[in-house]
Coordinates of C-alpha atoms and ligand atoms in Angstrom, one line a residue:
M10 CA -6.7 32.2 -18.5
K11 CA -10.2 32.9 -16.1
Q12 CA -8.6 34.4 -12.9
V13 CA -9.7 35.2 -9.3
S14 CA -8.6 36.9 -6.5
I15 CA -10.1 35.7 -3.4
I16 CA -10.6 38.9 -0.5
G17 CA -10.3 36.2 2.8
L18 CA -8.5 33.4 3.5
G19 CA -10.8 31.5 6.1
Y20 CA -13.2 28.8 6.7
I21 CA -15.1 29.8 3.3
G22 CA -12.4 31.4 1.0
L23 CA -10.0 29.2 1.3
P24 CA -11.8 26.2 0.1
T25 CA -13.4 28.2 -2.7
A26 CA -10.0 29.8 -3.6
A27 CA -8.8 25.7 -3.5
M28 CA -11.6 24.5 -5.3
F29 CA -11.3 27.4 -8.3
A30 CA -7.7 26.4 -8.5
S31 CA -8.4 23.1 -9.1
H32 CA -10.6 23.2 -12.3
G33 CA -8.3 26.2 -13.8
V34 CA -8.6 29.4 -12.6
K35 CA -5.9 31.0 -11.1
V36 CA -6.0 32.5 -7.7
K37 CA -4.8 35.4 -5.9
G38 CA -5.6 35.1 -2.9
V39 CA -5.5 37.6 0.4
D40 CA -5.2 37.6 4.2
V41 CA -4.0 40.2 6.2
V42 CA -2.4 38.2 8.5
Q43 CA 0.8 37.4 6.3
E44 CA 1.3 33.4 8.7
I45 CA -1.8 32.9 7.1
C46 CA -0.3 33.7 3.7
D47 CA 2.6 32.2 4.5
I48 CA 1.7 28.9 5.5
I49 CA -0.7 28.3 2.3
N50 CA 2.2 29.4 0.4
E51 CA 4.2 26.4 2.0
G52 CA 0.9 23.9 0.7
K53 CA -1.0 23.6 4.4
I54 CA -3.8 25.1 5.5
H55 CA -4.5 27.3 8.9
I56 CA -8.2 25.4 9.4
E57 CA -9.3 21.8 9.7
E58 CA -11.7 21.0 6.5
P59 CA -11.0 17.2 5.5
Y60 CA -9.4 16.9 2.1
L61 CA -8.8 20.9 2.1
E62 CA -4.9 20.2 2.8
E63 CA -4.4 18.2 -0.6
I64 CA -6.3 20.4 -2.9
V65 CA -4.2 22.9 -1.9
K66 CA -0.8 22.0 -2.0
Q67 CA -1.1 20.9 -5.4
S68 CA -3.1 24.3 -6.5
V69 CA 0.4 26.4 -4.9
L70 CA 2.7 23.1 -6.7
S71 CA 0.8 23.7 -9.8
G72 CA 1.4 27.2 -9.5
M73 CA -2.3 28.2 -9.8
F74 CA -2.6 29.4 -6.1
S75 CA -0.6 31.8 -4.2
A76 CA -1.5 34.0 -1.5
S77 CA -0.4 37.8 -0.3
T78 CA -1.6 40.3 1.5
I79 CA -1.5 42.7 -0.9
V80 CA -4.7 43.1 -3.4
E81 CA -3.1 42.8 -6.7
P82 CA -6.0 44.2 -10.8
S83 CA -7.4 40.4 -11.0
D84 CA -10.9 40.2 -13.7
N85 CA -13.3 39.1 -10.6
F86 CA -12.8 39.6 -7.0
I87 CA -14.5 37.2 -4.4
I88 CA -14.8 38.8 -0.4
A89 CA -14.9 36.2 2.3
V90 CA -15.0 37.9 5.6
P91 CA -16.5 37.6 8.9
T92 CA -19.2 38.9 10.0
P93 CA -19.8 38.6 13.1
I94 CA -22.1 40.3 15.7
T95 CA -21.7 43.0 18.4
R96 CA -22.2 43.1 22.0
E97 CA -25.6 44.8 21.1
K98 CA -26.4 42.3 18.2
K99 CA -25.4 44.6 15.4
A100 CA -23.8 43.8 12.5
D101 CA -20.0 44.3 12.4
L102 CA -20.1 44.9 8.5
S103 CA -16.4 46.4 8.6
Y104 CA -14.4 43.4 7.2
V105 CA -16.9 43.7 4.5
V106 CA -15.8 47.1 4.0
K107 CA -12.0 47.3 4.5
A108 CA -12.2 43.5 1.6
A109 CA -13.7 47.0 -0.3
E110 CA -11.7 49.4 0.3
S111 CA -8.4 47.4 -0.7
I112 CA -10.3 46.1 -4.4
Y113 CA -11.3 49.6 -5.7
P114 CA -7.7 51.1 -6.0
V115 CA -7.3 48.5 -8.7
L116 CA -10.7 48.2 -10.1
K117 CA -11.2 47.9 -13.9
P118 CA -14.5 48.0 -15.6
G119 CA -15.5 44.7 -16.8
N120 CA -13.9 43.1 -13.3
L121 CA -16.8 42.1 -11.1
V122 CA -16.9 41.6 -7.4
I123 CA -18.9 39.3 -5.8
L124 CA -19.8 39.1 -2.3
E125 CA -19.9 35.8 -0.7
S126 CA -20.5 37.0 3.5
T127 CA -23.4 36.7 4.7
V128 CA -24.5 40.5 5.6
S129 CA -27.9 42.3 6.4
P130 CA -30.4 43.2 4.3
R131 CA -29.2 46.1 1.8
C132 CA -25.7 45.6 2.5
T133 CA -24.6 45.0 -1.0
E134 CA -26.4 48.3 -2.1
D135 CA -25.7 50.2 0.1
V136 CA -22.7 49.9 1.9
L137 CA -20.4 47.4 -1.3
I138 CA -21.5 49.5 -4.2
P139 CA -20.7 52.7 -2.6
V140 CA -16.9 52.3 -1.3
L141 CA -16.2 49.6 -4.8
E142 CA -17.5 53.0 -6.7
K143 CA -14.8 55.6 -5.2
S144 CA -13.0 54.1 -8.0
G145 CA -14.8 56.1 -10.5
L146 CA -16.8 53.1 -12.1
K147 CA -20.3 52.7 -12.1
A148 CA -21.8 49.7 -10.6
G149 CA -23.5 48.1 -13.1
R150 CA -22.6 49.6 -16.2
D151 CA -18.9 49.8 -15.9
F152 CA -18.3 46.8 -13.5
Y153 CA -20.4 43.9 -12.4
V154 CA -21.8 42.9 -8.9
A155 CA -23.3 40.2 -7.0
H156 CA -24.3 38.9 -3.7
C157 CA -23.5 34.9 -3.7
P158 CA -24.1 33.9 0.2
E159 CA -21.8 31.3 1.4
R160 CA -24.6 27.3 2.4
V161 CA -21.8 25.3 3.6
L162 CA -21.5 23.1 6.7
P163 CA -17.9 22.5 8.3
G164 CA -16.7 19.3 8.3
K165 CA -18.4 18.6 4.7
I166 CA -17.5 22.6 2.7
I167 CA -15.4 20.6 -0.5
Y168 CA -18.5 18.3 -1.1
E169 CA -20.8 21.1 -0.2
L170 CA -19.8 23.9 -3.0
E171 CA -19.2 21.8 -5.7
H172 CA -23.0 20.0 -4.8
N173 CA -25.4 22.3 -3.3
N174 CA -27.5 24.9 -5.5
K175 CA -26.6 28.0 -5.3
I176 CA -28.0 31.7 -5.0
I177 CA -26.8 33.7 -7.4
G178 CA -27.9 37.9 -6.5
G179 CA -26.8 40.2 -9.5
I180 CA -27.5 43.8 -9.1
T181 CA -28.0 43.2 -12.6
E182 CA -29.1 40.6 -14.6
E183 CA -25.8 40.7 -16.3
S184 CA -23.9 41.0 -13.0
A185 CA -26.3 37.6 -12.2
I186 CA -25.1 35.9 -15.4
K187 CA -21.6 37.1 -15.1
A188 CA -21.2 35.3 -11.3
K189 CA -23.0 32.1 -12.6
E190 CA -20.5 32.0 -15.6
L191 CA -17.6 32.2 -12.9
Y192 CA -18.9 29.6 -10.5
S193 CA -19.9 27.1 -12.6
A194 CA -16.1 25.8 -13.0
F195 CA -16.7 24.0 -10.4
V196 CA -20.0 24.3 -9.4
Q197 CA -22.6 20.9 -10.2
G198 CA -25.4 21.7 -8.5
E199 CA -28.0 24.6 -9.3
M200 CA -27.6 28.1 -9.9
H201 CA -30.2 30.6 -9.1
L202 CA -30.4 33.4 -10.2
T203 CA -32.0 36.4 -8.6
D204 CA -31.3 40.2 -7.6
A205 CA -28.9 40.9 -4.5
T206 CA -30.9 42.1 -2.1
T207 CA -33.4 38.9 -2.1
A208 CA -30.2 37.1 -1.8
E209 CA -29.2 38.4 1.5
L210 CA -32.3 37.7 2.7
C211 CA -32.5 33.5 1.7
K212 CA -28.7 33.5 3.3
L213 CA -29.9 34.9 6.6
M214 CA -34.0 33.3 6.4
E215 CA -32.0 29.8 5.9
N216 CA -30.6 29.8 9.2
T217 CA -33.7 31.8 11.0
Y218 CA -35.6 29.3 10.0
R219 CA -33.7 26.6 11.5
D220 CA -33.3 29.0 15.1
V221 CA -36.4 29.6 15.0
N222 CA -37.4 26.3 14.8
I223 CA -35.1 24.7 17.6
A224 CA -36.4 27.5 19.8
L225 CA -39.9 26.0 19.0
A226 CA -38.1 22.6 20.4
N227 CA -36.6 24.1 23.1
E228 CA -40.2 25.4 24.4
L229 CA -41.5 22.7 23.6
A230 CA -38.7 20.9 26.0
K231 CA -39.9 23.2 28.9
I232 CA -44.0 22.8 28.1
C233 CA -42.7 19.2 29.1
D234 CA -41.3 19.7 31.6
K235 CA -43.8 21.5 33.4
L236 CA -45.8 18.4 32.2
G237 CA -44.2 15.2 33.0
V238 CA -44.1 14.3 29.5
N239 CA -40.9 12.5 27.7
V240 CA -40.6 15.5 24.9
W241 CA -37.7 13.4 22.4
D242 CA -40.3 11.2 22.5
V243 CA -42.7 13.8 21.4
V244 CA -40.3 15.4 18.5
K245 CA -40.0 11.1 17.2
Y246 CA -43.2 10.6 17.1
A247 CA -44.9 14.0 15.9
N248 CA -42.2 13.5 12.9
K249 CA -43.6 10.6 11.7
H250 CA -46.1 12.4 9.9
P251 CA -45.2 13.3 6.8
R252 CA -45.1 17.2 6.6
V253 CA -43.9 17.7 10.2
N254 CA -40.1 18.2 11.2
L255 CA -39.6 19.2 14.8
H256 CA -35.9 20.5 15.6
Q257 CA -34.2 18.7 18.7
P258 CA -34.4 20.5 21.7
G259 CA -30.7 20.7 23.5
P260 CA -28.9 23.2 25.6
G261 CA -29.0 26.0 23.3
V262 CA -27.7 26.9 19.6
G263 CA -24.2 27.9 18.9
G264 CA -21.9 28.2 15.7
H265 CA -21.1 31.0 13.9
C266 CA -24.6 31.0 11.5
L267 CA -27.6 30.5 13.8
A268 CA -26.4 31.9 16.7
V269 CA -25.4 35.1 14.7
D270 CA -28.0 35.7 11.0
P271 CA -31.6 36.4 12.8
W272 CA -30.0 39.1 14.6
F273 CA -29.0 40.6 11.5
I274 CA -32.7 40.5 10.6
V275 CA -34.1 41.9 13.5
E276 CA -31.3 44.8 13.4
A277 CA -33.0 46.0 10.1
T278 CA -36.2 45.1 11.0
P279 CA -36.6 45.7 14.7
E280 CA -40.4 46.6 15.2
L281 CA -41.4 43.3 12.7
A282 CA -38.9 40.4 13.4
R283 CA -41.1 39.5 16.4
I284 CA -40.9 35.8 16.3
I285 CA -37.2 35.9 15.2
E286 CA -36.4 37.8 18.0
L287 CA -38.9 35.9 20.5
S288 CA -36.8 32.6 18.8
R289 CA -32.9 33.6 19.7
K290 CA -33.7 35.0 23.0
T291 CA -35.2 31.4 24.0
N292 CA -32.0 30.2 23.1
D293 CA -29.9 32.0 24.3
G294 CA -32.0 31.4 28.0
M295 CA -31.3 27.3 27.3
P296 CA -27.8 27.6 29.0
A297 CA -29.1 29.3 32.1
Y298 CA -32.3 27.1 31.9
V299 CA -29.9 24.3 32.0
A300 CA -27.4 25.9 35.3
Q301 CA -31.1 26.5 36.5
K302 CA -31.4 22.3 36.6
V303 CA -28.1 22.1 37.9
A304 CA -28.7 23.7 41.0
G305 CA -31.7 21.3 41.5
L306 CA -29.8 17.7 41.4
V307 CA -26.4 19.4 43.6
P308 CA -25.2 21.8 46.4
D309 CA -23.0 24.8 45.9
R310 CA -19.3 23.8 45.4
A311 CA -20.1 20.4 44.3
K312 CA -18.2 18.9 41.6
V313 CA -19.6 18.7 38.1
V314 CA -18.2 17.3 35.0
V315 CA -19.4 19.0 31.9
L316 CA -18.6 16.7 28.6
G317 CA -18.4 18.5 25.8
C318 CA -18.1 22.6 25.1
T319 CA -18.2 22.5 21.1
Y320 CA -21.2 24.4 19.6
K321 CA -22.2 20.9 18.2
P322 CA -21.1 17.2 18.1
D323 CA -17.5 16.6 16.8
V324 CA -15.9 19.5 16.0
D325 CA -13.4 21.5 17.0
D326 CA -15.4 24.6 17.1
M327 CA -16.7 26.7 20.5
R328 CA -17.6 29.9 18.7
E329 CA -20.7 31.0 20.6
S330 CA -20.8 27.7 22.1
P331 CA -24.3 27.7 24.5
V332 CA -21.8 25.1 26.7
V333 CA -19.4 27.7 27.2
E334 CA -21.7 29.8 28.6
L335 CA -23.3 27.0 31.0
I336 CA -19.7 26.0 31.7
E337 CA -19.1 29.6 32.7
M338 CA -22.8 30.0 35.0
L339 CA -22.3 26.8 36.9
E340 CA -18.0 28.2 38.0
E341 CA -19.8 30.4 40.0
N342 CA -21.1 28.1 42.2
Y343 CA -19.4 24.6 41.8
Q344 CA -16.5 22.8 41.3
V345 CA -16.3 22.4 37.0
E346 CA -14.6 20.2 35.1
V347 CA -14.3 20.2 31.1
V348 CA -14.0 17.2 29.3
D349 CA -13.9 17.5 25.1
P350 CA -11.7 15.2 23.1
Y351 CA -11.9 18.1 20.2
I352 CA -10.7 20.4 22.4
E353 CA -7.0 20.8 23.2
K354 CA -7.0 23.0 26.9
Y355 CA -9.9 20.3 28.0
D356 CA -9.5 16.6 29.1
S357 CA -10.0 13.9 27.4
N358 CA -10.6 10.8 29.5
V359 CA -14.2 11.2 30.8
Y360 CA -12.8 8.6 34.1
E361 CA -9.6 10.1 34.7
V362 CA -11.5 13.4 35.4
S363 CA -15.1 11.5 37.2
N364 CA -13.3 11.3 40.9
D365 CA -15.1 12.0 42.9
A366 CA -18.1 13.7 41.3
D367 CA -21.2 14.7 42.0
L368 CA -22.7 14.9 38.5
I369 CA -22.0 14.1 35.5
V370 CA -24.1 16.8 33.0
L371 CA -23.7 16.1 29.2
G372 CA -23.9 18.9 27.1
V373 CA -22.7 18.1 23.5
N374 CA -23.0 14.6 22.0
H375 CA -19.6 14.7 21.0
K376 CA -19.2 10.7 19.5
Q377 CA -16.9 9.3 21.9
F378 CA -19.3 9.9 24.6
K379 CA -21.8 7.4 23.4
N380 CA -20.6 3.9 25.1
L381 CA -19.2 5.3 28.1
N382 CA -18.3 2.9 30.4
F383 CA -21.1 3.8 33.7
D384 CA -20.5 0.6 35.9
V385 CA -17.1 2.3 36.0
L386 CA -17.9 5.6 36.6
A387 CA -20.3 4.5 39.2
K388 CA -17.5 2.7 41.0
I389 CA -15.1 6.7 41.1
M390 CA -17.6 9.3 41.2
K391 CA -19.1 10.7 45.3
T392 CA -22.4 10.9 43.8
K393 CA -24.0 9.4 41.0
K394 CA -26.3 11.7 39.1
I395 CA -26.6 12.5 35.4
L396 CA -28.3 15.5 33.6
D397 CA -28.4 14.9 29.7
T398 CA -28.9 17.7 28.1
R399 CA -29.1 15.2 24.5
N400 CA -31.5 12.5 25.0
L401 CA -27.6 10.5 24.0
F402 CA -27.8 8.0 26.7
D403 CA -29.3 5.1 27.2
K404 CA -31.8 5.6 30.7
H405 CA -31.7 1.9 31.6
A406 CA -28.0 1.2 30.7
V407 CA -27.2 4.3 33.4
T408 CA -29.8 3.5 36.2
Q409 CA -28.7 -0.4 36.0
S410 CA -25.4 1.1 37.0
G411 CA -26.7 2.9 40.3
F412 CA -27.0 6.8 38.8
E413 CA -30.3 9.1 39.2
Y414 CA -30.7 10.1 35.2
F415 CA -32.1 12.8 34.6
L416 CA -32.9 14.4 31.4
L417 CA -33.9 18.0 29.7
G418 CA -37.4 18.4 28.7
D419 CA -39.2 15.1 30.7
G420 CA -39.8 16.3 34.2
S421 CA -37.2 14.7 35.8
S422 CA -35.4 17.3 37.0
T423 CA -37.7 19.8 37.2
A424 CA -39.3 19.9 40.9
L425 CA -36.1 20.2 41.6
A426 CA -35.2 23.2 39.7
E427 CA -37.8 25.0 41.0
E428 CA -37.1 24.5 44.3
A429 CA -33.7 25.3 43.8
V430 CA -32.2 28.9 44.3
F431 CA -29.7 29.9 41.5
E432 CA -28.8 33.6 40.4
V433 CA -28.7 33.0 36.8
A434 CA -27.1 35.9 34.8
A435 CA -28.2 35.8 31.2
A436 CA -31.6 37.2 30.5
Q437 CA -34.5 33.8 30.8
V438 CA -37.2 34.7 28.8
Ligands
SAJ28 N1 -29.0 22.2 17.1 C1 -30.4 22.7 17.8 N2 -31.2 21.1 17.5 C2 -30.9 21.2 16.3 C3 -30.4 21.2 15.5 C4 -29.1 22.1 15.9 O1 -29.7 22.4 19.4 O2 -32.5 20.4 16.2 C5 -28.0 23.3 18.0 C6 -26.3 22.8 17.7 O3 -26.0 21.8 18.3 C7 -26.3 24.0 16.7 C8 -26.1 24.8 16.5 O4 -28.2 24.7 16.6 O5 -25.1 24.7 18.2 C9 -26.3 24.8 14.7 O6 -26.0 23.7 14.4 P1 -26.5 23.5 13.1 O7 -25.6 22.5 12.9 O8 -28.1 23.3 12.4 O9 -25.7 24.5 11.7 P2 -24.1 25.5 11.5 O10 -24.6 26.2 12.1 O11 -23.4 24.0 11.6 O12 -24.7 25.8 10.1 C10 -25.7 26.2 9.9 C11 -25.7 25.4 8.0 N3 -27.2 25.9 7.9 C12 -28.5 25.2 7.8 O13 -28.0 24.8 8.2 C13 -29.6 25.8 7.5 C14 -24.9 25.6 6.6 O14 -25.6 24.9 5.7 C15 -25.1 27.1 7.1 O15 -24.1 26.7 6.2 C16 -24.2 27.4 8.6 O16 -24.9 27.5 8.9 C17 -23.7 29.1 7.6 O17 -22.6 29.7 6.9 O18 -24.6 29.8 7.0

């Protein structure tokens, strides 16, 4: 029976382990946190992901999946550890290095090592392989290495692991073929064989493409604010063209991928990645841009209710969330209340915290905010003002309830914001 050892049992490693184990491959999961291993060995999970717990439970019960803190000899190893950025916007590859250091003492001829973590260009060749070769074995000759980046969307991981296309970047053709053979246990999507560095750059460019396009939409929102044109209409109608796909503007870009991966390319080629860097800075400047608008709408010490603080709608993930940054900026000048039904520490009831409020700022378009009762809010708020950064609300319904409605990217809050004196912490582009 095939076996695989998966190093790192987080958002990617755990679902990947569960998919292998439920498709006839025996899995040894490894995580540095004993508590995570204990939870998994009880057939439970420590992250939120639809369908995952059931598969983990079945796999543990059938003896196909177990977790421990120790790396044991195996035919195949998959590294799925985090690769965050430092404060200086440099890739932190220390978890990849640590994972490789835990593998090389048990590495044997004929083994396959796959790196799934998103990494900087040339990391597989220049960082991973030198550590693995401390085993005395030669990569490409004695053992196989491939970079096969994950591409799945949280909330749809199980489906996407099975159905998405996969890029398989071998350090040799044989390495790529071996990796493809392993994944074919459950991957139904096409598998495209290439070299490791191409695979690294593919993964980084997928998220960079999106980040750059969102920056373009955010720049357009600022232009529309200046010109008094509705950006959401411009995006909607421009996208009627068969070859145009403008993205949506908003208060910024968050998550552990789009807000991070482009920096890996900037780090590798700072003199060349100009559009990429400017886009990152444009998106990073959006919370400050929204804060400036708030300053134009309400006086200091006003009560501001922010709806949503996760990095995108309908998830419980606040990593790199631009709205968290916005909240921190607003807290310097206002009395801020946050409502988010997905985050335990915050209120989930808009009406309970909006008493005497001066302004509601819609930060994240969670489905729970779609049908707010503005008549009720109009009765309890002190000043009836709404700033919508996502074009979620129906302007007509909001104004009928007596609210002043301000939308990001239509000029409605621009003149006031330009007059406002507001010291913003983040660098404006
Ligand atoms: N956003 C906008 N405007 C848009 C689209 C998104 O402002 O038009 C913002 C969102 O609000 C959010 C951020 O961008 O703050 C990122 O959201 P997302 O849904 O675009 O991406 P992630 O980070 O949840 O997942 C991405 C996916 N990559 C692509 O779609 C190219 C996913 O497939 C990857 O697996 C994942 O990154 C990853 O792990 O790399």
